[in-house]
Short mmCIF file of C-alpha atoms in Angstrom, two decimals:
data_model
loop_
_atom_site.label_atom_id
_atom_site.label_comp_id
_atom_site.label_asym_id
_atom_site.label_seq_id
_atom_site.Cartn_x
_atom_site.Cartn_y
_atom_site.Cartn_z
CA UNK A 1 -79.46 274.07 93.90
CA UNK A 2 -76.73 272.09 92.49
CA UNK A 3 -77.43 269.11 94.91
CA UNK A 4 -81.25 269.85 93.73
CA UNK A 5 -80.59 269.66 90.07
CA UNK A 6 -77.98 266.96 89.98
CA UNK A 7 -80.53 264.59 92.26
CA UNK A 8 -83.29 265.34 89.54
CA UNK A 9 -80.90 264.17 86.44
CA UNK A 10 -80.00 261.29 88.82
CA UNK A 11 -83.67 260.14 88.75
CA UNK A 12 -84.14 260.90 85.18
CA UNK A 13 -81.47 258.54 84.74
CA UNK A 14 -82.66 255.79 86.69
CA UNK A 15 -85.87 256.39 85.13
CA UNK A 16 -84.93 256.00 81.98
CA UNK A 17 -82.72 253.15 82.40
CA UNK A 18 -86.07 251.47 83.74
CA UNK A 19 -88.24 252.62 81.22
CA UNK A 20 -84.99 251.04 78.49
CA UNK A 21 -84.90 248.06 80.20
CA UNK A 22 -88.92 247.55 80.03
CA UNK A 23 -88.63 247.97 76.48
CA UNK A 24 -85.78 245.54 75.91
CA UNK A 25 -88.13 243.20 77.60
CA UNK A 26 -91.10 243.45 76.16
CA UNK A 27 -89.55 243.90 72.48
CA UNK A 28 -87.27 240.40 73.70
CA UNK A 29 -90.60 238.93 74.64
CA UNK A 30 -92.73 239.83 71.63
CA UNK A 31 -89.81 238.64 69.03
CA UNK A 32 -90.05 235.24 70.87
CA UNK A 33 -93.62 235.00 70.52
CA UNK A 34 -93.56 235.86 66.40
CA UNK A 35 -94.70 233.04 65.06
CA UNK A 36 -92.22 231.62 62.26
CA UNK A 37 -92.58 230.98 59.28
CA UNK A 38 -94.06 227.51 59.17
CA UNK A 39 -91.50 225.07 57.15
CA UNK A 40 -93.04 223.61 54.06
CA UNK A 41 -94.36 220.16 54.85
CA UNK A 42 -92.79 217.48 52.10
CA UNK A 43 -95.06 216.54 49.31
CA UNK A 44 -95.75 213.24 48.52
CA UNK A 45 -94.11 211.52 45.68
CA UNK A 46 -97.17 211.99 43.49
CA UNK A 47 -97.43 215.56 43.99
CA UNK A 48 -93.60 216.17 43.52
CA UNK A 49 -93.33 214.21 40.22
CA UNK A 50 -96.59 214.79 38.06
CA UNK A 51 -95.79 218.22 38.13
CA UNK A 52 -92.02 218.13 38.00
CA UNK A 53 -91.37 219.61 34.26
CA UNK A 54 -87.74 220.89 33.10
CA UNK A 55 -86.65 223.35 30.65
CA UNK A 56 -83.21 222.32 29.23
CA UNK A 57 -80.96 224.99 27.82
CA UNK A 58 -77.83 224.91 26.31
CA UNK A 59 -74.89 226.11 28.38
CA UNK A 60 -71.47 227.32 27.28
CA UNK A 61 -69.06 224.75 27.45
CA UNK A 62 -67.02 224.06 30.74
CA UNK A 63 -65.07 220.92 32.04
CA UNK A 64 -65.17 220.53 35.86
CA UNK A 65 -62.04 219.38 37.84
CA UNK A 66 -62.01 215.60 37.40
CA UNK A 67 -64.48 214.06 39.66
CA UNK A 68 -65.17 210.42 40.14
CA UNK A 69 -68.56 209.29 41.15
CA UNK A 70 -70.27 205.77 42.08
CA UNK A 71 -73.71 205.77 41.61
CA UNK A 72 -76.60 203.72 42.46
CA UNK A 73 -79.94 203.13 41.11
CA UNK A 74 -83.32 203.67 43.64
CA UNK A 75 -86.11 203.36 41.64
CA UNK A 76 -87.10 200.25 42.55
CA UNK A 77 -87.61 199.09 38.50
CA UNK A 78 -84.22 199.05 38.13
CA UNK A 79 -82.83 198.33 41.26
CA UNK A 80 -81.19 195.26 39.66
CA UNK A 81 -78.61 197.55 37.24
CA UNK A 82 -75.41 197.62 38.44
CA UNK A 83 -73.31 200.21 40.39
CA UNK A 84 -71.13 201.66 38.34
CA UNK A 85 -68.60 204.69 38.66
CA UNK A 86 -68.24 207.67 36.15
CA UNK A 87 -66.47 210.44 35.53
CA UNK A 88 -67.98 213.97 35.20
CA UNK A 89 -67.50 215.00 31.81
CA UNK A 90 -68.24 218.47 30.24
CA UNK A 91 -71.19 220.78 30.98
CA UNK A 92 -74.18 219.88 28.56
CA UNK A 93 -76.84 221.87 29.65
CA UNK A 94 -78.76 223.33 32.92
CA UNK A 95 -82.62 222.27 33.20
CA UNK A 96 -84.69 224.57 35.10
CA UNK A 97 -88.49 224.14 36.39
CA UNK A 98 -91.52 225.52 34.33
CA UNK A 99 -94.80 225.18 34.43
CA UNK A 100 -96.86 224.46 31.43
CA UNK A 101 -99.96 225.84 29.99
CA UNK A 102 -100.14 228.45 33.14
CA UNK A 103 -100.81 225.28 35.06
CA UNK A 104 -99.42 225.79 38.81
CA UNK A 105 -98.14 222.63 40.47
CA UNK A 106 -100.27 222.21 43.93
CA UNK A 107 -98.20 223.19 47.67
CA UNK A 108 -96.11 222.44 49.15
CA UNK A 109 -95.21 220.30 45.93
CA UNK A 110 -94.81 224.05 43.96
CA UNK A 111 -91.99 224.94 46.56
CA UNK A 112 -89.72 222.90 46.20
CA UNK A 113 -90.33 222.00 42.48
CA UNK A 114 -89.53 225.82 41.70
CA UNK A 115 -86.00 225.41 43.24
CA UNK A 116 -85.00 222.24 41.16
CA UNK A 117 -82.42 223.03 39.05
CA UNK A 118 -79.86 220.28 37.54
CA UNK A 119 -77.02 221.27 35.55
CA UNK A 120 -76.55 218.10 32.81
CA UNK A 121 -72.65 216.65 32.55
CA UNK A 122 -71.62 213.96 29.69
CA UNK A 123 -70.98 210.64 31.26
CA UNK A 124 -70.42 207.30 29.48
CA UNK A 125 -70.94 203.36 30.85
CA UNK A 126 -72.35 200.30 30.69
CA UNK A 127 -75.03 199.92 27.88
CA UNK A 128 -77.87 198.14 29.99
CA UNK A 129 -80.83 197.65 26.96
CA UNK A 130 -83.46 197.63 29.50
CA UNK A 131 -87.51 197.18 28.26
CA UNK A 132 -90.00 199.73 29.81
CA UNK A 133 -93.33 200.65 29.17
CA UNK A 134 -93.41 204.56 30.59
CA UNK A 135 -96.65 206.64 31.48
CA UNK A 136 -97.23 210.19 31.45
CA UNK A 137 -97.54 211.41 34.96
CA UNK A 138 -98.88 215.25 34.52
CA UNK A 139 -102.07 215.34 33.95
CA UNK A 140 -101.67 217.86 31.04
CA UNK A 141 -100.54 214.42 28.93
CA UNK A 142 -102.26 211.78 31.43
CA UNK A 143 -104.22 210.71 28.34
CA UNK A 144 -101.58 209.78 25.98
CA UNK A 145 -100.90 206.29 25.16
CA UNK A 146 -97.87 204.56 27.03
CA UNK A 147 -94.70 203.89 25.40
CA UNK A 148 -92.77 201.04 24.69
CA UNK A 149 -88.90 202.32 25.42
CA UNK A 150 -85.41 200.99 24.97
CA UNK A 151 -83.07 202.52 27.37
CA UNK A 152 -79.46 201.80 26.17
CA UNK A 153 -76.34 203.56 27.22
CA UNK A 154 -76.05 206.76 30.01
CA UNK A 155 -75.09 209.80 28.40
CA UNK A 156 -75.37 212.46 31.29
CA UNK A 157 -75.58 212.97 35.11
CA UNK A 158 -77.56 215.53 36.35
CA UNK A 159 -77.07 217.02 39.54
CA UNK A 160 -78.75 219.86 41.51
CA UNK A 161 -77.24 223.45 41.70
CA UNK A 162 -78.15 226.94 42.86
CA UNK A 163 -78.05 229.85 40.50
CA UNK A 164 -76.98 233.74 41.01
CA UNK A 165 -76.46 232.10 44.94
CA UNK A 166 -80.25 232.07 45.46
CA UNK A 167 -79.94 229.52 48.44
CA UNK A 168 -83.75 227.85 48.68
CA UNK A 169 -85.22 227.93 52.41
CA UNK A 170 -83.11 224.79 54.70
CA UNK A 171 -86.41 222.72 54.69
CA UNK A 172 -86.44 223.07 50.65
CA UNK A 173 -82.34 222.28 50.49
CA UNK A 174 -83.12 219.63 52.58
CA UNK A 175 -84.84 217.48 49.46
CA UNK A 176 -83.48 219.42 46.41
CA UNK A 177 -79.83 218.65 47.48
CA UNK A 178 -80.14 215.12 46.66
CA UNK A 179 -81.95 215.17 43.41
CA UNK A 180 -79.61 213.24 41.12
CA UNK A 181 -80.12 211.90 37.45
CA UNK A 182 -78.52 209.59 35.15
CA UNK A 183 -79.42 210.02 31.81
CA UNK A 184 -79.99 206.88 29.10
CA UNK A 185 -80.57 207.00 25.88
CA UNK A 186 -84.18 205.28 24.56
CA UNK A 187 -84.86 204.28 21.69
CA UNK A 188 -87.55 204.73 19.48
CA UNK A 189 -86.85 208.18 18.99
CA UNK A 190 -90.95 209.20 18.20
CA UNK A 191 -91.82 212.73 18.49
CA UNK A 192 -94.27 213.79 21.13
CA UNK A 193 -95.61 216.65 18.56
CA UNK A 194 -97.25 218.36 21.76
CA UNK A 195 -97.50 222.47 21.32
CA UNK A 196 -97.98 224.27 24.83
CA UNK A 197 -96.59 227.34 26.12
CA UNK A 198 -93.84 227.49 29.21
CA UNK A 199 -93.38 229.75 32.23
CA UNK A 200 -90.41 229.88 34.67
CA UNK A 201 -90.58 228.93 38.12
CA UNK A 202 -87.33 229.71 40.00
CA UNK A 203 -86.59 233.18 41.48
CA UNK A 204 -84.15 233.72 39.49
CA UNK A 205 -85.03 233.51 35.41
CA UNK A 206 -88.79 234.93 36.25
CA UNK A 207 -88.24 238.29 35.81
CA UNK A 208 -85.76 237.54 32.34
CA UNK A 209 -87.35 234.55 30.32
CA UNK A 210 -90.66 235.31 29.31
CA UNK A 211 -93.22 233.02 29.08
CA UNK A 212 -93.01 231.20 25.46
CA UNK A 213 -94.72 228.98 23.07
CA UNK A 214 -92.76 225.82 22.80
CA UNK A 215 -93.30 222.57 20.49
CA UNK A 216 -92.51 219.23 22.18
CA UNK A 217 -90.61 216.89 19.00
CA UNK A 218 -88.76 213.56 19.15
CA UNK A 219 -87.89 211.89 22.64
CA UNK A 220 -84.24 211.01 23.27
CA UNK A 221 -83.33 209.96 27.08
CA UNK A 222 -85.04 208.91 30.31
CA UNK A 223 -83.32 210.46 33.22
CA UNK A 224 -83.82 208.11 36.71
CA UNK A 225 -82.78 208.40 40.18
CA UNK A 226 -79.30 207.41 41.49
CA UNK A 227 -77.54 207.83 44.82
CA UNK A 228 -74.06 209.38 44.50
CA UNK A 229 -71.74 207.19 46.94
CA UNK A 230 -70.96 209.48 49.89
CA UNK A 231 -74.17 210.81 49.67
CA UNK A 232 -76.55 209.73 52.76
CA UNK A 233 -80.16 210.82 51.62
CA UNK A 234 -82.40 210.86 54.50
CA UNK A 235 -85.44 208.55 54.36
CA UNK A 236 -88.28 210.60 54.18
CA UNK A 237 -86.02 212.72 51.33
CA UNK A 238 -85.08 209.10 50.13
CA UNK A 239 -88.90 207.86 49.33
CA UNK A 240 -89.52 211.24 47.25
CA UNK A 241 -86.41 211.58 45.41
CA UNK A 242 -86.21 207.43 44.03
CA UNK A 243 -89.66 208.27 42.01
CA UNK A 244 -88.40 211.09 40.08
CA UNK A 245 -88.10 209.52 36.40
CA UNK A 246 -87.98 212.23 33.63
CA UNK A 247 -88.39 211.33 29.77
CA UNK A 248 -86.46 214.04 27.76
CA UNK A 249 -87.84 215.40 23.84
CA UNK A 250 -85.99 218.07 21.60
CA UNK A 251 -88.20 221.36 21.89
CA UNK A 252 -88.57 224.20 19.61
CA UNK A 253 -89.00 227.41 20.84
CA UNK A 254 -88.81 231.16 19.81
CA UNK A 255 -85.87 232.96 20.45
CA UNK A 256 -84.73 233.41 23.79
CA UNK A 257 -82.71 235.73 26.21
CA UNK A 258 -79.01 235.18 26.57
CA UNK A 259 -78.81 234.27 29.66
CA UNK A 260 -75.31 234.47 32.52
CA UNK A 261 -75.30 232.50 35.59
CA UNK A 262 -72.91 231.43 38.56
CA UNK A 263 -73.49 227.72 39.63
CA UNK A 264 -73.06 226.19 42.57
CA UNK A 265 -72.99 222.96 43.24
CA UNK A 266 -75.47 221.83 46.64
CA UNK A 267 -75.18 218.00 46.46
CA UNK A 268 -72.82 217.16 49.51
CA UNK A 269 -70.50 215.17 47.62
CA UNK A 270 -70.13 217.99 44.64
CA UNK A 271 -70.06 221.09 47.14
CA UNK A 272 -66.10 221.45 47.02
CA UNK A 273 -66.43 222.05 43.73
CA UNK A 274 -65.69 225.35 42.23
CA UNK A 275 -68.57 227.78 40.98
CA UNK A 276 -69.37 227.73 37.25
CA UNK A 277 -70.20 230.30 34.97
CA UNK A 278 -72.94 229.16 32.36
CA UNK A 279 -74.47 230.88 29.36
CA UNK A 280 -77.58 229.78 28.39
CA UNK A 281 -78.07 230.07 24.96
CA UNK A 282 -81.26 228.73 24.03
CA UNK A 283 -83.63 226.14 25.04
CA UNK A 284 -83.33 222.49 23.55
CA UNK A 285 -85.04 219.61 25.18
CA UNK A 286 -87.69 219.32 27.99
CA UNK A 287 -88.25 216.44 30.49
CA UNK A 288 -91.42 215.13 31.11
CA UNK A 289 -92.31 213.09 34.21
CA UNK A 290 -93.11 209.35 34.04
CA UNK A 291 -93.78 206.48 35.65
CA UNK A 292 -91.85 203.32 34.72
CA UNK A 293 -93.78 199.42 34.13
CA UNK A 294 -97.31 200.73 35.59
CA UNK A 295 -95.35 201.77 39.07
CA UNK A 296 -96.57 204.70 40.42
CA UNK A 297 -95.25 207.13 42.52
CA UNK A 298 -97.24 206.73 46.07
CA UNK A 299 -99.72 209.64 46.81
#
Protein backbone atom coordinates (compact mmCIF):
# COMPACT_ATOMS: atom_id res chain seq x y z
CA UNK A 1 0.00 0.00 0.00
CA UNK A 2 2.79 2.15 0.96
CA UNK A 3 4.80 1.24 -2.26
CA UNK A 4 1.19 1.95 -3.98
CA UNK A 5 0.71 5.34 -2.52
CA UNK A 6 4.24 6.61 -2.54
CA UNK A 7 4.48 5.54 -6.55
CA UNK A 8 1.18 7.65 -7.08
CA UNK A 9 2.73 10.98 -5.27
CA UNK A 10 5.85 10.08 -7.33
CA UNK A 11 3.83 10.60 -10.56
CA UNK A 12 1.96 13.49 -9.26
CA UNK A 13 5.22 14.92 -8.90
CA UNK A 14 6.60 14.33 -12.14
CA UNK A 15 3.41 15.45 -13.43
CA UNK A 16 3.40 18.47 -12.08
CA UNK A 17 6.88 19.34 -12.62
CA UNK A 18 5.83 18.82 -16.42
CA UNK A 19 2.79 20.58 -16.33
CA UNK A 20 5.33 23.76 -14.35
CA UNK A 21 7.71 23.49 -16.81
CA UNK A 22 5.01 23.82 -19.81
CA UNK A 23 3.92 26.86 -18.24
CA UNK A 24 7.33 28.44 -17.76
CA UNK A 25 7.51 27.89 -21.43
CA UNK A 26 4.75 29.06 -22.83
CA UNK A 27 4.52 32.20 -20.33
CA UNK A 28 8.70 32.63 -21.52
CA UNK A 29 7.41 32.38 -25.04
CA UNK A 30 4.40 34.69 -24.94
CA UNK A 31 6.50 37.57 -22.95
CA UNK A 32 8.94 37.37 -25.97
CA UNK A 33 6.35 37.76 -28.43
CA UNK A 34 4.65 41.10 -26.53
CA UNK A 35 5.13 43.52 -28.77
CA UNK A 36 6.98 46.68 -27.18
CA UNK A 37 6.22 49.65 -26.92
CA UNK A 38 7.21 51.22 -30.20
CA UNK A 39 9.97 54.11 -29.48
CA UNK A 40 8.81 57.52 -30.54
CA UNK A 41 10.16 58.28 -33.98
CA UNK A 42 12.14 61.93 -33.86
CA UNK A 43 10.20 64.83 -35.15
CA UNK A 44 11.47 66.95 -37.58
CA UNK A 45 12.87 70.27 -36.74
CA UNK A 46 9.68 72.02 -37.81
CA UNK A 47 7.47 70.03 -35.76
CA UNK A 48 9.79 70.23 -32.62
CA UNK A 49 10.19 74.05 -32.72
CA UNK A 50 6.80 75.72 -33.87
CA UNK A 51 5.32 74.20 -31.05
CA UNK A 52 8.12 74.38 -28.52
CA UNK A 53 6.59 77.13 -25.94
CA UNK A 54 8.14 77.66 -22.27
CA UNK A 55 6.73 78.83 -19.12
CA UNK A 56 9.46 80.59 -17.05
CA UNK A 57 9.08 80.74 -13.30
CA UNK A 58 10.99 82.17 -10.77
CA UNK A 59 13.04 79.81 -8.63
CA UNK A 60 14.50 80.33 -5.16
CA UNK A 61 17.89 81.29 -5.30
CA UNK A 62 20.79 78.64 -5.41
CA UNK A 63 24.52 78.83 -6.60
CA UNK A 64 25.82 75.55 -8.11
CA UNK A 65 29.41 74.29 -7.37
CA UNK A 66 31.59 76.31 -9.75
CA UNK A 67 31.38 74.90 -13.15
CA UNK A 68 33.22 76.03 -16.20
CA UNK A 69 31.72 75.57 -19.55
CA UNK A 70 32.86 76.22 -23.36
CA UNK A 71 30.19 76.62 -25.53
CA UNK A 72 29.56 76.70 -29.12
CA UNK A 73 27.05 78.14 -31.35
CA UNK A 74 24.98 75.59 -34.07
CA UNK A 75 22.53 77.50 -35.53
CA UNK A 76 23.95 78.00 -38.57
CA UNK A 77 23.08 82.15 -38.43
CA UNK A 78 25.49 82.54 -36.05
CA UNK A 79 27.88 80.04 -36.56
CA UNK A 80 30.49 82.81 -37.01
CA UNK A 81 30.27 84.05 -32.99
CA UNK A 82 32.95 82.96 -31.14
CA UNK A 83 33.50 80.11 -28.60
CA UNK A 84 33.61 81.35 -25.52
CA UNK A 85 33.73 79.79 -21.89
CA UNK A 86 31.44 80.78 -18.87
CA UNK A 87 30.88 80.17 -15.63
CA UNK A 88 27.53 78.93 -14.19
CA UNK A 89 26.25 81.56 -12.12
CA UNK A 90 23.13 81.48 -9.81
CA UNK A 91 19.77 79.79 -10.50
CA UNK A 92 17.40 82.33 -12.36
CA UNK A 93 14.56 80.47 -13.17
CA UNK A 94 13.22 76.86 -14.51
CA UNK A 95 11.11 77.03 -17.91
CA UNK A 96 8.75 74.31 -18.37
CA UNK A 97 6.59 73.29 -21.62
CA UNK A 98 2.91 74.53 -22.12
CA UNK A 99 0.73 74.55 -24.58
CA UNK A 100 -1.24 77.55 -25.53
CA UNK A 101 -4.80 78.23 -26.25
CA UNK A 102 -5.58 74.26 -25.60
CA UNK A 103 -3.57 73.88 -28.77
CA UNK A 104 -1.75 70.29 -28.66
CA UNK A 105 1.61 70.16 -30.42
CA UNK A 106 1.32 67.19 -33.22
CA UNK A 107 3.37 63.42 -32.32
CA UNK A 108 5.80 62.42 -31.87
CA UNK A 109 6.81 66.26 -31.69
CA UNK A 110 4.24 66.44 -28.31
CA UNK A 111 6.55 63.72 -26.61
CA UNK A 112 9.35 64.96 -26.33
CA UNK A 113 8.34 68.69 -26.19
CA UNK A 114 6.38 67.76 -22.85
CA UNK A 115 9.69 66.58 -21.22
CA UNK A 116 11.73 69.84 -22.02
CA UNK A 117 12.52 71.43 -19.09
CA UNK A 118 15.63 74.00 -18.72
CA UNK A 119 16.54 75.40 -15.53
CA UNK A 120 18.00 79.24 -16.48
CA UNK A 121 21.68 80.13 -14.73
CA UNK A 122 23.22 83.88 -14.95
CA UNK A 123 26.17 83.89 -17.22
CA UNK A 124 28.08 86.94 -18.52
CA UNK A 125 30.50 87.39 -21.92
CA UNK A 126 31.27 88.83 -24.88
CA UNK A 127 28.69 91.51 -26.07
CA UNK A 128 28.30 90.34 -29.84
CA UNK A 129 25.52 93.26 -31.22
CA UNK A 130 24.35 90.95 -33.80
CA UNK A 131 21.27 92.22 -36.45
CA UNK A 132 18.35 89.70 -36.91
CA UNK A 133 15.15 89.85 -38.35
CA UNK A 134 13.14 86.89 -36.23
CA UNK A 135 9.75 85.16 -37.30
CA UNK A 136 7.16 83.66 -35.32
CA UNK A 137 7.23 79.97 -35.81
CA UNK A 138 3.78 78.69 -34.01
CA UNK A 139 1.20 79.14 -35.93
CA UNK A 140 -0.90 80.69 -33.06
CA UNK A 141 1.40 84.08 -33.95
CA UNK A 142 2.47 82.94 -37.65
CA UNK A 143 0.77 86.17 -38.73
CA UNK A 144 2.57 88.73 -36.84
CA UNK A 145 4.95 90.98 -38.46
CA UNK A 146 8.79 90.06 -38.15
CA UNK A 147 11.05 91.85 -35.94
CA UNK A 148 13.99 93.74 -36.32
CA UNK A 149 16.29 92.56 -33.08
CA UNK A 150 19.53 93.58 -31.46
CA UNK A 151 21.04 90.78 -29.60
CA UNK A 152 23.78 92.20 -27.28
CA UNK A 153 25.33 90.53 -24.32
CA UNK A 154 24.42 86.64 -22.85
CA UNK A 155 22.81 86.80 -19.67
CA UNK A 156 21.84 83.04 -18.98
CA UNK A 157 22.51 79.38 -19.96
CA UNK A 158 19.87 77.14 -19.97
CA UNK A 159 20.26 73.62 -19.64
CA UNK A 160 17.89 70.61 -19.49
CA UNK A 161 16.88 68.90 -16.13
CA UNK A 162 14.44 66.35 -14.77
CA UNK A 163 12.04 67.23 -12.03
CA UNK A 164 10.62 65.11 -8.86
CA UNK A 165 13.16 62.27 -10.83
CA UNK A 166 10.54 61.78 -13.57
CA UNK A 167 13.20 60.19 -15.99
CA UNK A 168 11.48 60.65 -19.76
CA UNK A 169 11.46 57.23 -21.85
CA UNK A 170 15.60 56.53 -23.24
CA UNK A 171 14.42 57.40 -26.85
CA UNK A 172 12.99 60.90 -25.38
CA UNK A 173 16.44 61.42 -23.09
CA UNK A 174 18.09 60.66 -26.04
CA UNK A 175 17.20 64.38 -27.66
CA UNK A 176 16.12 66.32 -24.50
CA UNK A 177 19.60 65.72 -22.89
CA UNK A 178 21.27 67.97 -25.20
CA UNK A 179 18.94 70.87 -25.38
CA UNK A 180 21.16 73.79 -24.38
CA UNK A 181 20.51 77.68 -24.48
CA UNK A 182 22.41 80.76 -24.22
CA UNK A 183 20.49 83.58 -23.50
CA UNK A 184 21.17 87.37 -25.15
CA UNK A 185 19.71 90.22 -24.47
CA UNK A 186 17.71 92.11 -27.64
CA UNK A 187 16.96 95.13 -27.88
CA UNK A 188 14.06 96.91 -28.71
CA UNK A 189 12.32 95.87 -25.78
CA UNK A 190 8.45 96.11 -27.62
CA UNK A 191 5.75 94.32 -25.94
CA UNK A 192 4.09 91.45 -27.71
CA UNK A 193 0.60 92.54 -25.90
CA UNK A 194 -0.70 88.89 -26.86
CA UNK A 195 -3.51 87.52 -24.15
CA UNK A 196 -3.91 83.58 -24.36
CA UNK A 197 -4.37 81.11 -21.77
CA UNK A 198 -1.51 78.28 -20.77
CA UNK A 199 -1.65 74.59 -19.88
CA UNK A 200 1.18 72.36 -18.55
CA UNK A 201 2.65 69.65 -20.37
CA UNK A 202 5.13 67.65 -18.23
CA UNK A 203 4.02 64.83 -15.87
CA UNK A 204 4.89 66.42 -13.25
CA UNK A 205 3.16 70.18 -12.72
CA UNK A 206 -0.23 68.78 -14.57
CA UNK A 207 -1.98 67.74 -11.82
CA UNK A 208 -0.74 71.22 -9.56
CA UNK A 209 -0.70 74.31 -12.01
CA UNK A 210 -3.89 74.86 -13.42
CA UNK A 211 -4.46 76.04 -16.61
CA UNK A 212 -4.27 80.08 -16.57
CA UNK A 213 -4.89 83.18 -18.47
CA UNK A 214 -1.61 84.80 -19.16
CA UNK A 215 -0.72 88.28 -20.99
CA UNK A 216 2.39 88.19 -23.20
CA UNK A 217 4.28 92.09 -22.50
CA UNK A 218 7.70 93.40 -23.53
CA UNK A 219 10.39 90.98 -25.13
CA UNK A 220 13.80 90.82 -23.45
CA UNK A 221 16.24 87.84 -24.73
CA UNK A 222 16.58 85.35 -27.58
CA UNK A 223 17.77 82.08 -26.28
CA UNK A 224 19.86 79.93 -29.28
CA UNK A 225 21.48 76.69 -29.46
CA UNK A 226 25.04 75.96 -28.17
CA UNK A 227 27.07 72.79 -27.74
CA UNK A 228 28.60 72.45 -24.25
CA UNK A 229 32.36 71.21 -24.91
CA UNK A 230 32.42 67.57 -23.77
CA UNK A 231 29.18 67.17 -24.98
CA UNK A 232 29.00 64.81 -28.27
CA UNK A 233 25.35 65.34 -29.62
CA UNK A 234 24.52 62.70 -32.01
CA UNK A 235 23.64 63.79 -35.56
CA UNK A 236 20.25 63.04 -36.05
CA UNK A 237 19.78 64.73 -32.23
CA UNK A 238 22.32 67.38 -33.63
CA UNK A 239 20.01 68.60 -36.80
CA UNK A 240 16.89 69.01 -34.32
CA UNK A 241 18.43 70.56 -31.42
CA UNK A 242 20.68 73.59 -33.62
CA UNK A 243 17.04 75.02 -34.77
CA UNK A 244 15.68 75.57 -31.43
CA UNK A 245 15.76 79.56 -31.13
CA UNK A 246 13.38 80.90 -28.38
CA UNK A 247 12.48 84.77 -28.06
CA UNK A 248 11.65 85.44 -24.32
CA UNK A 249 8.65 88.39 -23.13
CA UNK A 250 7.73 89.28 -19.40
CA UNK A 251 4.19 87.58 -18.78
CA UNK A 252 1.51 88.42 -16.42
CA UNK A 253 -0.39 85.92 -14.95
CA UNK A 254 -2.83 85.24 -12.00
CA UNK A 255 -1.56 83.93 -9.01
CA UNK A 256 -0.01 80.73 -8.97
CA UNK A 257 0.79 77.56 -6.81
CA UNK A 258 3.95 77.51 -4.78
CA UNK A 259 5.58 75.11 -6.22
CA UNK A 260 8.89 72.48 -4.61
CA UNK A 261 11.00 70.55 -6.87
CA UNK A 262 14.29 68.35 -6.89
CA UNK A 263 16.43 68.98 -10.10
CA UNK A 264 18.56 66.99 -11.74
CA UNK A 265 20.76 67.77 -14.06
CA UNK A 266 20.63 65.16 -17.55
CA UNK A 267 23.11 66.96 -19.86
CA UNK A 268 26.27 64.60 -19.77
CA UNK A 269 28.63 67.18 -18.94
CA UNK A 270 26.31 68.66 -15.88
CA UNK A 271 25.22 65.08 -14.54
CA UNK A 272 27.89 65.07 -11.59
CA UNK A 273 26.29 67.78 -10.39
CA UNK A 274 24.39 67.72 -7.21
CA UNK A 275 20.43 67.78 -7.15
CA UNK A 276 18.76 71.16 -6.57
CA UNK A 277 15.91 72.11 -4.70
CA UNK A 278 13.81 74.93 -6.50
CA UNK A 279 10.75 76.88 -5.46
CA UNK A 280 8.83 78.20 -8.00
CA UNK A 281 7.27 81.17 -7.07
CA UNK A 282 5.47 82.55 -9.83
CA UNK A 283 5.59 82.73 -13.47
CA UNK A 284 7.58 85.65 -15.25
CA UNK A 285 8.56 85.39 -18.83
CA UNK A 286 7.62 82.95 -21.70
CA UNK A 287 9.69 81.93 -24.78
CA UNK A 288 8.34 81.90 -27.98
CA UNK A 289 9.84 79.97 -30.92
CA UNK A 290 11.47 81.72 -33.90
CA UNK A 291 13.20 81.49 -36.77
CA UNK A 292 16.27 83.71 -37.29
CA UNK A 293 17.03 85.90 -41.02
CA UNK A 294 14.07 83.98 -42.98
CA UNK A 295 15.91 80.41 -42.04
CA UNK A 296 13.64 77.92 -41.33
CA UNK A 297 13.76 74.99 -39.46
CA UNK A 298 13.60 71.94 -42.18
CA UNK A 299 10.21 70.00 -42.14
Amino acid sequence: MDRAVTGIHGRRKTTLRRLTSAVVATLAVAFLCVPSASAASLPTPKDLTAFLDLECFKTSPYQPPTTTLTLRHLNPVLSNLPTETVTLGQREQLCVPVAKNNQAPPSPALDFIRFIDLACYKISGITVNTGLVLSHLNPLFQGLPRTQISMTTPQQLCVPVIKNNVVPPAEILALVRHIDLKCYAITPNVSLNQQLSLRQLNPVLTPIIPTHGAQILNARQLCVPVQKAGDNIPSEVLNIVRWIDLEKFDLVTPALPTVSLTLRHINPVLAGLPAEKAVLSGASQIALPVAKNGNFPPG
